[in-house]
Structures are given as structure tokens and as C-alpha cells.
């Protein structure tokens, strides 16, 4: 009778022990720990503990073993055949996943690793990775790739390693980062991708390539959806363009009418290298609102010209340029320099407008030494005519004379300046007036026509 009581008590305690053994949650159409019935086998002993386990994890095959890890005996579940772990709305797939502990605190992903974040349009691909449940991260190694597709834009990023913050939709990329879009490539050492802010930040002197263009700065931010770029710290653009020479412009127009565009255009185009530098470059790409702005010591250099200002902004696909504060434009071919507080250039119209104390300096074509200067209320330039027009309170200085009037036209190719509107000229202490005064600044020569009149002999004038 005592033996029967002992056996009954033994089996009672055994049943209590088994009643408190947790069964790992494995859900999926091919999970091996499903019961024969339609419902999954789930432990009901601790609701709070269930909440800490990912939504689902499983695979086609399961192997369970005990391992000594960091001095603790841990259960390890090895999932195979389409293994996966889900962390909220993010799904981690691999050929094989080692799940450490019943709470799936760590997951070692091996072979054909794919992380899918459909909500944020991101897919990450690698050969191996580590999932950390408490940190909410997955770390990918061996040249992983992030592919981001959203709002019709596709960006591909490759690097040495990636840490993805699953709940924040933030990705930290390290080691030889390459960002590739339809329009350009960006190269850098490290980057952070804030997907909810639609921004990729690169530091350590990244550079960007696009067709015939190279950009560099200390830091670069790329806004994926807009295709916009911000370069900070010693920003620079190097660009190659092919332009028609002025000498053959009229001939090329005739050839184009005769369907000889391709052959003649190739012969007439000249390769031009431009550099554009400053403290900060901002490029925004919003259809009709697109613009490129260089701020802080903006400097545009070409073989035939130089352009300086505190800020230079280009809109309408480089067809409208505005320069503000301390503006200077040097035309090396025609040997003159313009400066003022504000310059606007309309490429389609071939028209420039300079205001805020504008001045023109006439230079020697070989040495670029100053031969004379002109000031007025505002100055206009017409590309096709190669003429500069000054209006309002025009004052001209050459090496030996001073002239004044209301209206002046400078013919660049002839290096000839025609002054009108009650013009006067002072030379060697003699002041004269005429209907028109023609000046040749580089030769320091003047021609007076239409009613020459000596006004006085006052040398103070």
C-alpha cells in the first residue's frame, strides 16, 4: 500500500513539472511544431513572456539542442528551409537561422539573408547577419546591399557592413559606401540613412558622380524622393561640357537647317571644364522649382571667364542665374570685368542685368591690367550682339581722361565705347561736350562728334 502511494505521488509531481515547461512559439505553414489539429502548439503559462517574443518565427525544419553560452546553458533552435523571424512588420529571411533562447533574444542568420521592410520600401540582402531582439537591430556583414524603392525612386546602397534599426527605419552603413540612383553615384566611407526623413547623410569627404559632373564636400546629404543634394564644407563641382564656338555659330545654324546637325555639331563643339566652389551647395529637384545654389564665397571658374559672389543661384535648369552681394564677372576673351551687388542672367534671352553700384573695368587683353572703368545706375549685356549698355549717370575713366553722360554702349569686339545723352569729356584740364563721344579704352583714345564745344579751361574740373 505504501509503494502504491509513493508511485502516485511521484507521477503527480512529474505531471506538475511538465505542466510548467514552456514550448517555443513556431508559426508557419510548414512549422514542425504544429499539432495535428489546425491550431498551433502554444504555451499558456506566461502571457507577459509571450508579448516579448517576435510575432512569428519558424521554418520548414527544426533542430533543438543545448549549448553553453557565456557560462549559461541555453536552448538553441536551428531553423531551416525558408527560415524566418518577424520583428513587428519587418521580416528576416535566411536559408538557416539559429534562434538563441526560447525568447529569441538573438538570431544568427546564415545564407541568402533577406530583410524585408515593406512599409518603408526597403530590402536588405547579405550572406549572413545577426538579429538582436532587445536592441531591435539586425547587423549584416560581407558587403550587404540595401535597395530602397518608394514613390517611383529606386536607390541601391552597398558597403562593408550594415546595422539596421528595425523600428526606427534607420540604417547605419560602414566602409566604402556606394549610393547608386538613376541619375548619379555617391561614394563615401560611412553613411546614415534616415528613411522616414527620406535622407542619406555621408561624412568624411564623400563625392558624387553624374553625367560629366563630379561633386565633393566635407559632408553630403541626399534626399531620395526629391533627388535633392546638400553639400557642406568646401563644396565643389567639377563639370565637363561641350559648347559651340562663337565663330562657327551662324554656320552651324545653316547646317542644322540642311539636316547636317550631327557631323557639323561634333566638329564645332569645344570641351569646356568648369569648377564651381563655395561653402555650401544646395540642389533641389522639384520639377519647375528646381534650383542649384552655392552660398559663401561662391566661385565659378572657366578657361574663358570667372564668376564670384557671396551667393550664386541657378534655376530653370541653369537657364536663369542670380548672383548676390560682392558680384564680380571676368570675361577673359573680351578683356573686361563687371562688378556690382546683384547680377541676373537669362540664358534663353541671352540677357544680363547688373545693379547696385555696378561698374565695368576695361582690361588689357594680354596682361589684364586695368585701362579704364565705367559706372552707372544699372548695366545690361546682350549676348548675341556682344554689347554692354550702361544707363543713368554714366561716368567713365580712362588713363588720361574722364567722361560723363546718361547713356553708353560698349561694343566688345571693337573695344569701342559710345557715350550719349549730353556727354562731356575732361582731359588735360579742358572740359568739352559733344553730341557723341567715342572712347577706345585700351588705346586711351577719344573721338568727339556732332557739335563739339569747349566748356571751360578750369583745371579743377
Coordinates of C-alpha atoms in Angstrom, one line a residue:
X1 CA 0.0 0.0 0.0
X2 CA 2.9 2.4 0.8
X3 CA 4.5 1.5 -2.5
X4 CA 1.3 2.4 -4.4
X5 CA 1.1 5.8 -2.6
X6 CA 4.7 6.6 -3.5
X7 CA 4.2 5.9 -7.2
X8 CA 1.1 8.0 -7.2
X9 CA 2.9 11.0 -5.6
X10 CA 5.9 10.6 -8.0
X11 CA 3.7 10.8 -11.1
X12 CA 1.8 13.7 -9.6
X13 CA 5.0 15.8 -9.2
X14 CA 6.2 14.7 -12.6
X15 CA 3.0 16.0 -14.1
X16 CA 3.4 19.3 -12.3
X17 CA 6.9 19.7 -13.7
X18 CA 5.8 19.1 -17.3
X19 CA 2.9 21.5 -16.9
X20 CA 5.4 24.4 -16.5
X21 CA 7.7 23.6 -19.4
X22 CA 7.5 26.4 -22.0
X23 CA 7.1 25.4 -25.6
X24 CA 8.7 27.9 -28.1
X25 CA 6.3 29.6 -30.5
X26 CA 6.8 28.4 -34.1
X27 CA 4.1 29.5 -36.5
X28 CA 4.0 29.0 -40.3
X29 CA 2.5 26.7 -42.9
X30 CA 5.5 24.3 -42.6
X31 CA 6.4 24.5 -39.0
X32 CA 7.4 21.2 -37.4
X33 CA 5.9 22.0 -34.0
X34 CA 2.4 22.3 -35.2
X35 CA -0.1 19.8 -33.7
X36 CA -2.0 17.5 -36.0
X37 CA -5.0 19.8 -35.4
X38 CA -5.3 23.1 -37.2
X39 CA -4.2 25.2 -34.2
X40 CA -0.6 25.9 -33.2
X41 CA 1.0 24.5 -30.1
X42 CA 1.5 27.5 -27.8
X43 CA 2.4 27.7 -24.1
X44 CA -0.3 29.3 -21.9
X45 CA 1.8 29.7 -18.8
X46 CA 3.0 33.3 -19.1
X47 CA 1.2 36.0 -21.1
X48 CA 3.8 38.7 -20.4
X49 CA 6.5 36.4 -21.7
X50 CA 4.6 35.8 -25.0
X51 CA 4.5 39.5 -25.6
X52 CA 8.3 39.7 -25.6
X53 CA 8.6 37.0 -28.3
X54 CA 8.5 38.2 -32.0
X55 CA 5.2 37.9 -33.9
X56 CA 6.3 34.8 -35.7
X57 CA 9.4 32.7 -36.3
X58 CA 9.7 29.4 -37.9
X59 CA 10.8 27.3 -40.9
X60 CA 10.4 24.0 -42.7
X61 CA 12.7 22.1 -40.4
X62 CA 13.7 22.4 -36.7
X63 CA 16.6 21.1 -34.7
X64 CA 16.8 21.8 -30.9
X65 CA 19.9 21.4 -28.8
X66 CA 21.6 22.7 -25.6
X67 CA 24.7 24.9 -25.8
X68 CA 26.9 26.5 -23.1
X69 CA 27.0 30.2 -24.0
X70 CA 28.7 32.8 -21.8
X71 CA 28.7 30.4 -18.9
X72 CA 24.9 29.7 -19.2
X73 CA 23.2 26.6 -20.6
X74 CA 20.9 27.9 -23.4
X75 CA 18.4 26.3 -25.7
X76 CA 19.2 26.8 -29.4
X77 CA 16.6 26.2 -32.1
X78 CA 18.1 25.7 -35.6
X79 CA 15.5 26.6 -38.3
X80 CA 16.0 25.6 -41.9
X81 CA 14.1 25.5 -45.2
X82 CA 12.7 29.0 -45.6
X83 CA 13.5 30.1 -42.0
X84 CA 12.2 33.4 -40.9
X85 CA 11.8 35.8 -37.9
X86 CA 9.4 38.7 -37.9
X87 CA 10.0 41.8 -35.8
X88 CA 6.8 43.7 -35.9
X89 CA 6.3 44.4 -39.6
X90 CA 9.8 43.5 -40.6
X91 CA 10.5 40.0 -41.8
X92 CA 14.0 38.5 -41.7
X93 CA 14.6 35.5 -44.0
X94 CA 17.6 33.2 -44.4
X95 CA 18.5 29.7 -45.5
X96 CA 19.2 28.8 -41.9
X97 CA 18.5 30.7 -38.6
X98 CA 19.9 29.8 -35.2
X99 CA 17.5 31.2 -32.5
X100 CA 19.2 31.5 -29.2
X101 CA 16.9 31.1 -26.2
X102 CA 13.2 30.4 -26.0
X103 CA 12.6 34.2 -26.1
X104 CA 14.5 34.5 -29.4
X105 CA 16.8 37.2 -28.0
X106 CA 19.4 36.5 -30.7
X107 CA 19.1 35.2 -34.1
X108 CA 22.1 34.1 -36.3
X109 CA 21.1 34.3 -39.9
X110 CA 23.1 32.3 -42.4
X111 CA 23.0 32.1 -46.2
X112 CA 20.7 34.1 -48.5
X113 CA 19.7 36.7 -45.9
X114 CA 16.9 39.0 -46.9
X115 CA 15.4 41.6 -44.6
X116 CA 12.1 43.0 -45.9
X117 CA 10.6 46.2 -44.6
X118 CA 7.7 46.7 -47.0
X119 CA 6.2 49.6 -45.1
X120 CA 9.3 51.7 -45.7
X121 CA 10.1 50.2 -49.2
X122 CA 13.4 48.8 -48.1
X123 CA 15.0 45.4 -48.8
X124 CA 18.4 44.4 -47.4
X125 CA 20.4 41.5 -48.8
X126 CA 23.5 39.8 -47.3
X127 CA 25.2 36.4 -46.8
X128 CA 25.0 36.5 -43.0
X129 CA 23.6 38.6 -40.2
X130 CA 22.8 38.8 -36.5
X131 CA 19.4 39.8 -35.2
X132 CA 19.2 41.4 -31.7
X133 CA 15.7 41.5 -30.3
X134 CA 16.4 43.8 -27.3
X135 CA 18.2 46.4 -29.5
X136 CA 15.7 45.9 -32.3
X137 CA 18.6 45.6 -34.8
X138 CA 19.9 43.3 -37.5
X139 CA 23.6 43.5 -38.3
X140 CA 24.6 42.4 -41.8
X141 CA 28.2 41.7 -42.9
X142 CA 30.1 40.7 -46.1
X143 CA 29.2 43.5 -48.5
X144 CA 25.5 43.7 -47.8
X145 CA 23.2 45.7 -50.1
X146 CA 20.2 48.0 -49.3
X147 CA 17.6 48.5 -52.0
X148 CA 15.1 51.3 -51.4
X149 CA 12.0 51.6 -53.6
X150 CA 9.5 54.3 -52.9
X151 CA 7.4 56.8 -54.9
X152 CA 8.9 55.7 -58.2
X153 CA 12.5 56.2 -57.0
X154 CA 15.0 53.4 -56.6
X155 CA 18.3 53.7 -54.7
X156 CA 20.8 51.0 -54.2
X157 CA 23.4 51.2 -51.4
X158 CA 26.3 48.8 -50.9
X159 CA 29.0 48.9 -48.2
X160 CA 31.1 46.6 -45.9
X161 CA 28.6 46.3 -43.1
X162 CA 25.1 47.5 -42.2
X163 CA 23.2 47.9 -38.9
X164 CA 19.5 48.3 -39.4
X165 CA 17.3 49.7 -36.6
X166 CA 14.1 47.9 -37.4
X167 CA 11.6 50.1 -35.6
X168 CA 13.2 53.4 -36.5
X169 CA 13.7 52.6 -40.2
X170 CA 17.3 53.9 -39.8
X171 CA 20.3 52.2 -41.4
X172 CA 24.0 52.8 -40.4
X173 CA 26.3 51.9 -43.3
X174 CA 30.1 51.5 -42.8
X175 CA 33.1 51.0 -45.1
X176 CA 33.2 52.1 -48.7
X177 CA 29.6 53.2 -49.1
X178 CA 28.3 53.5 -52.7
X179 CA 24.9 55.0 -53.3
X180 CA 23.5 54.5 -56.8
X181 CA 20.4 56.1 -58.3
X182 CA 19.2 56.6 -61.8
X183 CA 21.0 60.0 -62.1
X184 CA 24.3 59.6 -60.2
X185 CA 26.5 57.7 -57.8
X186 CA 27.8 58.8 -54.4
X187 CA 30.9 57.4 -52.8
X188 CA 31.9 57.7 -49.1
X189 CA 33.3 55.9 -46.1
X190 CA 30.3 56.0 -43.8
X191 CA 26.6 56.9 -44.1
X192 CA 23.3 57.0 -42.1
X193 CA 20.0 56.5 -44.0
X194 CA 17.0 58.1 -42.2
X195 CA 14.2 56.6 -44.3
X196 CA 11.3 58.3 -42.6
X197 CA 13.1 61.6 -43.2
X198 CA 14.0 60.5 -46.8
X199 CA 17.6 61.5 -46.2
X200 CA 21.1 59.8 -46.5
X201 CA 23.9 61.6 -44.7
X202 CA 27.5 60.9 -45.7
X203 CA 30.6 62.3 -43.9
X204 CA 34.4 62.2 -44.4
X205 CA 34.6 63.9 -47.7
X206 CA 32.2 62.0 -49.9
X207 CA 32.0 62.6 -53.6
X208 CA 29.2 62.3 -56.2
X209 CA 29.4 61.4 -59.9
X210 CA 26.8 62.1 -62.5
X211 CA 27.0 62.6 -66.3
X212 CA 30.0 64.8 -67.0
X213 CA 29.9 66.1 -63.4
X214 CA 31.8 65.5 -60.1
X215 CA 30.8 66.9 -56.7
X216 CA 32.7 66.9 -53.4
X217 CA 32.4 68.3 -49.9
X218 CA 33.1 67.5 -46.3
X219 CA 29.6 66.2 -45.8
X220 CA 26.7 65.3 -48.2
X221 CA 23.0 64.8 -47.6
X222 CA 20.9 63.2 -50.3
X223 CA 17.1 63.5 -50.2
X224 CA 15.9 60.4 -52.1
X225 CA 12.4 61.3 -53.1
X226 CA 13.2 64.8 -54.3
X227 CA 16.6 63.8 -55.8
X228 CA 18.0 66.9 -53.9
X229 CA 21.5 67.3 -52.5
X230 CA 23.2 69.4 -49.9
X231 CA 27.0 69.7 -49.7
X232 CA 28.6 71.3 -46.7
X233 CA 32.2 72.5 -46.2
X234 CA 34.4 73.4 -49.1
X235 CA 31.7 72.2 -51.6
X236 CA 32.9 71.8 -55.2
X237 CA 31.5 70.9 -58.6
X238 CA 33.7 69.9 -61.5
X239 CA 31.8 69.7 -64.8
X240 CA 32.7 69.0 -68.4
X241 CA 30.5 70.5 -71.1
X242 CA 30.7 70.7 -74.9
X243 CA 29.8 74.1 -76.4
X244 CA 29.7 75.5 -79.8
X245 CA 32.4 78.1 -80.6
X246 CA 31.2 81.6 -81.3
X247 CA 33.0 81.8 -84.6
X248 CA 31.0 78.9 -86.2
X249 CA 27.6 79.7 -84.6
X250 CA 26.0 81.1 -87.7
X251 CA 27.4 78.4 -89.9
X252 CA 26.1 75.7 -87.6
X253 CA 22.6 77.2 -87.7
X254 CA 22.7 76.9 -91.5
X255 CA 23.9 73.3 -91.4
X256 CA 21.2 72.4 -88.9
X257 CA 18.6 73.5 -91.4
X258 CA 20.2 71.3 -94.0
X259 CA 20.0 68.2 -91.8
X260 CA 23.8 68.1 -91.2
X261 CA 23.4 68.5 -87.5
X262 CA 25.4 65.5 -86.2
X263 CA 28.5 65.9 -88.4
X264 CA 28.8 69.7 -88.1
X265 CA 28.0 69.9 -84.4
X266 CA 30.7 67.4 -83.4
X267 CA 33.3 69.4 -85.3
X268 CA 32.2 72.7 -83.8
X269 CA 31.8 71.7 -80.1
X270 CA 34.6 72.6 -77.7
X271 CA 35.3 70.8 -74.5
X272 CA 34.9 73.2 -71.5
X273 CA 35.9 72.3 -67.9
X274 CA 34.2 74.3 -65.2
X275 CA 34.8 74.4 -61.5
X276 CA 32.2 75.8 -59.0
X277 CA 33.2 76.1 -55.3
X278 CA 31.8 77.6 -52.1
X279 CA 31.0 76.9 -48.5
X280 CA 27.6 75.2 -49.1
X281 CA 25.9 73.7 -52.2
X282 CA 22.2 73.1 -52.2
X283 CA 20.5 71.4 -55.2
X284 CA 16.7 70.9 -55.0
X285 CA 15.0 68.9 -57.7
X286 CA 11.2 69.8 -57.6
X287 CA 10.1 70.0 -61.3
X288 CA 9.5 73.7 -62.0
X289 CA 11.0 74.8 -58.7
X290 CA 14.4 73.1 -59.2
X291 CA 17.4 75.1 -58.4
X292 CA 21.1 74.9 -57.5
X293 CA 22.6 77.4 -55.0
X294 CA 26.2 77.9 -53.9
X295 CA 26.5 80.0 -50.8
X296 CA 29.5 81.6 -49.1
X297 CA 32.5 82.6 -51.3
X298 CA 30.8 81.2 -54.4
X299 CA 33.3 81.0 -57.3
X300 CA 32.7 79.7 -60.8
X301 CA 35.9 79.3 -63.0
X302 CA 36.2 78.5 -66.7
X303 CA 39.0 78.9 -69.1
X304 CA 37.4 82.0 -70.6
X305 CA 35.7 83.5 -67.6
X306 CA 35.4 83.8 -63.8
X307 CA 32.3 84.5 -61.7
X308 CA 32.4 85.4 -58.0
X309 CA 29.7 86.3 -55.4
X310 CA 28.5 85.6 -51.9
X311 CA 25.7 83.5 -53.4
X312 CA 25.1 82.2 -56.9
X313 CA 21.8 80.5 -57.6
X314 CA 20.8 78.7 -60.8
X315 CA 17.1 77.9 -61.7
X316 CA 15.2 76.7 -64.7
X317 CA 17.8 74.1 -65.5
X318 CA 20.7 76.6 -65.5
X319 CA 18.8 79.0 -67.7
X320 CA 18.4 81.7 -65.1
X321 CA 21.3 82.6 -62.9
X322 CA 21.2 85.1 -60.0
X323 CA 24.2 86.3 -58.1
X324 CA 24.0 88.4 -54.9
X325 CA 26.5 90.5 -52.9
X326 CA 30.0 91.3 -54.0
X327 CA 29.4 90.1 -57.5
X328 CA 32.3 90.0 -60.0
X329 CA 32.3 88.7 -63.5
X330 CA 35.5 88.5 -65.5
X331 CA 35.3 88.0 -69.3
X332 CA 38.8 87.0 -70.3
X333 CA 38.1 86.8 -74.0
X334 CA 36.7 90.3 -74.3
X335 CA 39.0 91.7 -71.6
X336 CA 36.6 93.3 -69.2
X337 CA 35.4 92.8 -65.6
X338 CA 31.9 93.7 -64.3
X339 CA 31.1 94.1 -60.6
X340 CA 28.1 95.1 -58.5
X341 CA 25.7 94.0 -55.8
X342 CA 23.3 92.0 -57.9
X343 CA 23.5 90.2 -61.3
X344 CA 20.8 88.3 -63.1
X345 CA 21.5 86.3 -66.3
X346 CA 18.8 84.8 -68.5
X347 CA 20.4 82.3 -70.8
X348 CA 17.4 81.8 -73.1
X349 CA 17.2 85.6 -73.8
X350 CA 21.0 86.0 -73.7
X351 CA 20.5 88.9 -71.4
X352 CA 22.3 90.1 -68.2
X353 CA 21.3 92.8 -65.8
X354 CA 23.8 94.2 -63.2
X355 CA 22.7 96.7 -60.5
X356 CA 23.6 98.0 -57.0
X357 CA 26.6 100.2 -57.8
X358 CA 27.6 98.4 -61.0
X359 CA 30.9 99.0 -62.7
X360 CA 32.8 97.8 -65.7
X361 CA 36.6 97.6 -65.8
X362 CA 38.3 97.6 -69.2
X363 CA 41.4 95.5 -69.3
X364 CA 44.4 94.9 -71.5
X365 CA 43.8 91.7 -73.5
X366 CA 47.3 90.3 -72.8
X367 CA 48.0 91.4 -69.2
X368 CA 44.5 92.1 -67.9
X369 CA 45.7 95.3 -66.4
X370 CA 43.1 98.0 -65.9
X371 CA 42.9 100.5 -68.8
X372 CA 39.7 102.3 -67.7
X373 CA 36.3 101.9 -65.9
X374 CA 32.7 102.8 -66.2
X375 CA 30.0 103.2 -63.5
X376 CA 26.2 103.9 -63.9
X377 CA 22.8 103.2 -62.3
X378 CA 22.5 99.8 -64.0
X379 CA 24.2 97.8 -66.7
X380 CA 22.8 95.4 -69.3
X381 CA 24.6 92.9 -71.6
X382 CA 23.2 91.3 -74.8
X383 CA 25.0 88.1 -75.8
X384 CA 24.0 87.9 -79.4
X385 CA 25.1 91.5 -80.2
X386 CA 28.1 91.3 -77.8
X387 CA 27.1 94.7 -76.5
X388 CA 27.0 96.2 -73.0
X389 CA 24.6 99.1 -72.3
X390 CA 25.0 101.4 -69.3
X391 CA 22.1 103.7 -68.3
X392 CA 21.8 106.6 -65.8
X393 CA 24.5 108.8 -64.5
X394 CA 27.3 107.2 -66.6
X395 CA 30.8 108.0 -65.5
X396 CA 33.9 106.8 -67.5
X397 CA 37.6 107.0 -66.6
X398 CA 40.4 106.2 -68.9
X399 CA 44.2 106.6 -68.3
X400 CA 44.2 110.3 -69.2
X401 CA 40.5 111.4 -69.4
X402 CA 37.2 111.4 -67.6
X403 CA 33.8 111.4 -69.3
X404 CA 30.1 111.6 -68.2
X405 CA 26.7 111.1 -69.8
X406 CA 23.3 109.5 -69.4
X407 CA 23.7 106.5 -71.8
X408 CA 26.7 104.4 -73.0
X409 CA 27.1 101.4 -75.3
X410 CA 30.2 99.2 -75.2
X411 CA 30.9 97.1 -78.3
X412 CA 33.1 94.2 -77.1
X413 CA 34.6 93.0 -80.4
X414 CA 35.6 96.5 -81.4
X415 CA 36.6 97.6 -77.9
X416 CA 34.6 100.8 -78.5
X417 CA 32.6 102.8 -76.1
X418 CA 29.9 105.3 -77.4
X419 CA 28.7 107.8 -74.8
X420 CA 25.5 109.8 -75.4
X421 CA 23.0 112.0 -73.5
X422 CA 24.7 115.3 -73.1
X423 CA 28.1 113.7 -72.8
X424 CA 31.2 115.6 -71.6
X425 CA 34.9 114.9 -71.6
X426 CA 37.7 116.2 -69.4
X427 CA 41.3 115.9 -70.5
X428 CA 44.4 117.9 -69.5
X429 CA 42.2 120.3 -67.6
X430 CA 39.9 121.0 -70.6
X431 CA 36.2 120.2 -70.5
X432 CA 34.4 119.7 -73.7
X433 CA 30.9 118.5 -74.8
X434 CA 29.6 116.9 -78.0
X435 CA 26.6 115.1 -79.4
X436 CA 28.5 111.8 -79.1
X437 CA 31.8 110.8 -77.5
X438 CA 33.5 107.6 -78.8
X439 CA 36.2 106.1 -76.5
X440 CA 38.6 103.3 -77.1
X441 CA 39.6 102.3 -73.5
X442 CA 42.6 100.0 -74.3
X443 CA 44.1 102.7 -76.6
X444 CA 43.2 105.6 -74.4
X445 CA 41.8 107.4 -77.5
X446 CA 38.7 109.6 -77.8
X447 CA 36.7 110.8 -80.8
X448 CA 34.1 113.6 -80.4
X449 CA 31.4 114.2 -83.0
X450 CA 28.2 116.2 -83.6
X451 CA 28.7 119.7 -82.2
X452 CA 32.0 119.8 -80.4
X453 CA 32.1 122.6 -77.8
X454 CA 34.7 123.7 -75.3
X455 CA 33.1 124.5 -72.0
X456 CA 35.9 126.0 -69.9
X457 CA 39.6 125.8 -69.1
X458 CA 39.2 125.2 -65.4
X459 CA 41.9 122.6 -64.5
X460 CA 40.0 121.8 -61.3
X461 CA 37.3 120.2 -63.4

